[in-house]
Amino acid sequence: MYYLQNVIEASLVWVVVSISGNTITVSYFESAFVLANVITWSQATQTGLIKKLSETKDPSVIETSLKLFSLTSGLFMFIIFAEGKDILFKLRPDYVNSIFALYVISFSNLIRGIYSIFYQSILMKDETLSIEGQGELKGELAKLTRINLLLSIIGVIISILLIEFLKSYPYFIIAVFMSMGLLINSFSMLFTSYRSSRRLYNFKVPREFFIPVLLSFLGIPFSFLMEGKSYLDILVYGVISIGIFSALNLINPYFRQLGRNVIGFIKSMK
């Protein structure tokens, strides 16, 4: 059922081809989609941490996972926002127009990363999934999956209606509305998973979580200052982007704490 949701969303591509009668619109969408998927890499940073819930059931693990994920995903978003235009140009000059779809899909992937934290936290506490458990299809996780499956169908239908209404518009505009379907689904998934997880664990979303996410959007104006002409320029500006994002995050208490821990760990190895 979990993967059915992905299948339903992927079917949007075939529907768009059928409506538009060409694959050009999809190519604009996919160019942005592939680049925005870099943000999903940041989910790896909290995978091991969130699994501690299976042993401790400590709500602070969720809070720490949120802070760590927002920091890594915020960094990836900043780089993508700052350099996405140049990378899309390297793929194909026309794909520069996919930049708005890239913004939407990137934010959607960020939302899904947060959703995955709540999803896994529910997984760790759903007693119907234990060895002794019964009624797996009636447990908390099964309920969440069924609701999200329904919401995904609704989100795809909304996208299809918008695309049908706007099919005479330029390709990159339609690609944005394809992306909006994913964003609608992401927000609905986030809401339902947060509600379920909050019911099982008494946790609070820490304010340190919001700082990197908000700072990542500063990558958009920086994109007008960091325009690379070569792959070397893109690489150099990528390093600069990391430096800028790190400097901005000095206002983030969790970032400073993480930095002190890393320095302390390095010193202990000497």
Coordinates of C-alpha atoms in Angstrom, one line a residue, residues 109-251:
N109 CA 10.8 16.7 -1.0
L110 CA 11.7 18.6 2.1
I111 CA 8.1 18.1 3.4
R112 CA 8.3 14.4 2.5
G113 CA 11.5 14.0 4.5
I114 CA 9.8 15.4 7.6
Y115 CA 6.9 13.0 6.9
S116 CA 9.3 10.1 6.8
I117 CA 10.4 10.9 10.3
F118 CA 6.9 10.8 11.7
Y119 CA 6.1 7.7 9.6
Q120 CA 9.0 5.8 11.0
S121 CA 8.2 7.0 14.5
I122 CA 4.7 5.5 14.1
L123 CA 6.2 2.3 12.7
M124 CA 8.4 1.9 15.9
K125 CA 5.3 2.1 18.2
D126 CA 2.6 0.2 16.2
E127 CA 2.1 -2.9 18.3
T128 CA 0.1 -4.6 15.6
L129 CA 3.4 -4.9 13.7
S130 CA 5.3 -6.8 16.5
I131 CA 5.9 -10.5 16.4
E132 CA 3.0 -11.1 18.8
G133 CA 0.8 -8.4 17.2
Q134 CA -2.4 -9.1 15.3
G135 CA -4.6 -7.0 13.0
E136 CA -1.7 -5.4 11.0
L137 CA -4.2 -3.9 8.5
K138 CA -6.1 -2.2 11.4
G139 CA -3.1 -0.7 13.1
E140 CA -2.0 3.0 13.3
L141 CA 0.4 2.7 10.4
A142 CA -2.2 0.9 8.2
K143 CA -4.7 3.7 8.9
L144 CA -2.2 6.3 8.0
T145 CA -1.2 4.6 4.8
R146 CA -4.9 4.2 3.7
I147 CA -5.6 7.9 4.3
N148 CA -2.4 9.0 2.4
L149 CA -3.3 6.7 -0.4
L150 CA -6.7 8.4 -0.7
L151 CA -5.2 11.8 -0.5
S152 CA -2.6 11.0 -3.2
I153 CA -5.5 10.0 -5.5
I154 CA -7.2 13.4 -4.8
G155 CA -3.9 15.3 -5.3
V156 CA -3.3 13.6 -8.7
I157 CA -6.9 14.3 -9.8
I158 CA -6.5 18.0 -8.9
S159 CA -3.3 18.1 -10.9
I160 CA -5.0 16.5 -13.9
L161 CA -7.9 18.9 -13.8
L162 CA -5.5 21.9 -13.7
I163 CA -3.4 20.5 -16.5
E164 CA -6.5 19.9 -18.7
F165 CA -7.6 23.5 -18.1
L166 CA -4.1 24.9 -18.8
K167 CA -2.9 22.6 -21.5
S168 CA -2.6 25.5 -24.0
Y169 CA -0.1 27.2 -21.7
P170 CA 3.8 27.0 -22.2
Y171 CA 5.4 23.6 -21.2
F172 CA 7.2 24.9 -18.2
I173 CA 4.0 26.4 -16.7
I174 CA 2.3 23.0 -17.0
A175 CA 5.3 21.4 -15.3
V176 CA 4.8 23.7 -12.4
F177 CA 1.2 22.6 -12.0
M178 CA 2.4 18.9 -12.2
S179 CA 4.7 19.8 -9.3
M180 CA 1.9 21.4 -7.3
G181 CA 0.1 18.0 -7.3
L182 CA 3.1 16.5 -5.5
L183 CA 3.3 19.4 -3.1
I184 CA -0.4 19.0 -2.2
N185 CA 0.1 15.3 -1.5
S186 CA 3.2 16.1 0.6
F187 CA 1.4 18.5 2.8
S188 CA -1.5 16.1 3.3
M189 CA 0.9 13.3 4.2
L190 CA 2.8 15.6 6.6
F191 CA -0.4 16.6 8.4
T192 CA -1.8 13.1 8.8
S193 CA 1.6 11.6 9.9
Y194 CA 2.3 14.5 12.4
R195 CA -1.2 14.1 13.9
S196 CA -0.7 10.3 14.4
S197 CA 2.9 10.6 15.7
R198 CA 1.9 13.4 18.1
R199 CA -0.8 11.2 19.5
L200 CA 1.7 8.4 20.2
Y201 CA 4.6 10.6 21.5
N202 CA 4.6 13.7 23.6
F203 CA 7.1 15.8 21.5
K204 CA 7.4 19.4 20.4
V205 CA 8.7 20.6 17.1
P206 CA 11.9 22.5 18.2
R207 CA 12.4 26.1 17.0
E208 CA 15.9 25.1 15.8
F209 CA 14.1 23.0 13.1
F210 CA 12.7 26.1 11.3
I211 CA 15.9 28.1 11.1
P212 CA 17.8 26.1 8.4
V213 CA 14.6 25.6 6.4
L214 CA 13.9 29.4 6.3
L215 CA 17.6 30.2 5.6
S216 CA 17.6 27.7 2.6
F217 CA 15.2 30.0 0.7
L218 CA 18.0 32.7 0.7
G219 CA 19.6 30.5 -2.0
I220 CA 17.0 31.9 -4.5
P221 CA 18.3 35.5 -4.4
F222 CA 21.9 34.2 -4.3
S223 CA 21.3 32.4 -7.6
F224 CA 21.4 35.8 -9.3
L225 CA 24.9 36.4 -7.9
M226 CA 26.4 33.0 -8.5
E227 CA 26.0 32.3 -12.2
G228 CA 28.5 29.7 -13.4
K229 CA 29.7 29.5 -16.9
S230 CA 31.5 26.2 -16.6
Y231 CA 31.4 23.0 -14.5
L232 CA 34.4 24.4 -12.5
D233 CA 32.4 27.5 -11.7
I234 CA 29.4 25.4 -10.5
L235 CA 31.8 23.4 -8.3
V236 CA 33.4 26.5 -6.8
Y237 CA 30.0 28.2 -6.2
G238 CA 28.8 25.0 -4.6
V239 CA 31.7 25.2 -2.0
I240 CA 30.8 28.9 -1.5
S241 CA 27.2 28.0 -1.0
I242 CA 28.1 25.6 1.8
G243 CA 30.2 28.3 3.4
I244 CA 27.4 30.9 3.2
F245 CA 24.8 28.5 4.6
S246 CA 27.1 27.5 7.4
A247 CA 27.8 31.1 8.3
L248 CA 24.1 32.0 8.3
N249 CA 23.4 29.0 10.6
L250 CA 25.6 30.4 13.3
I251 CA 22.4 31.9 14.6

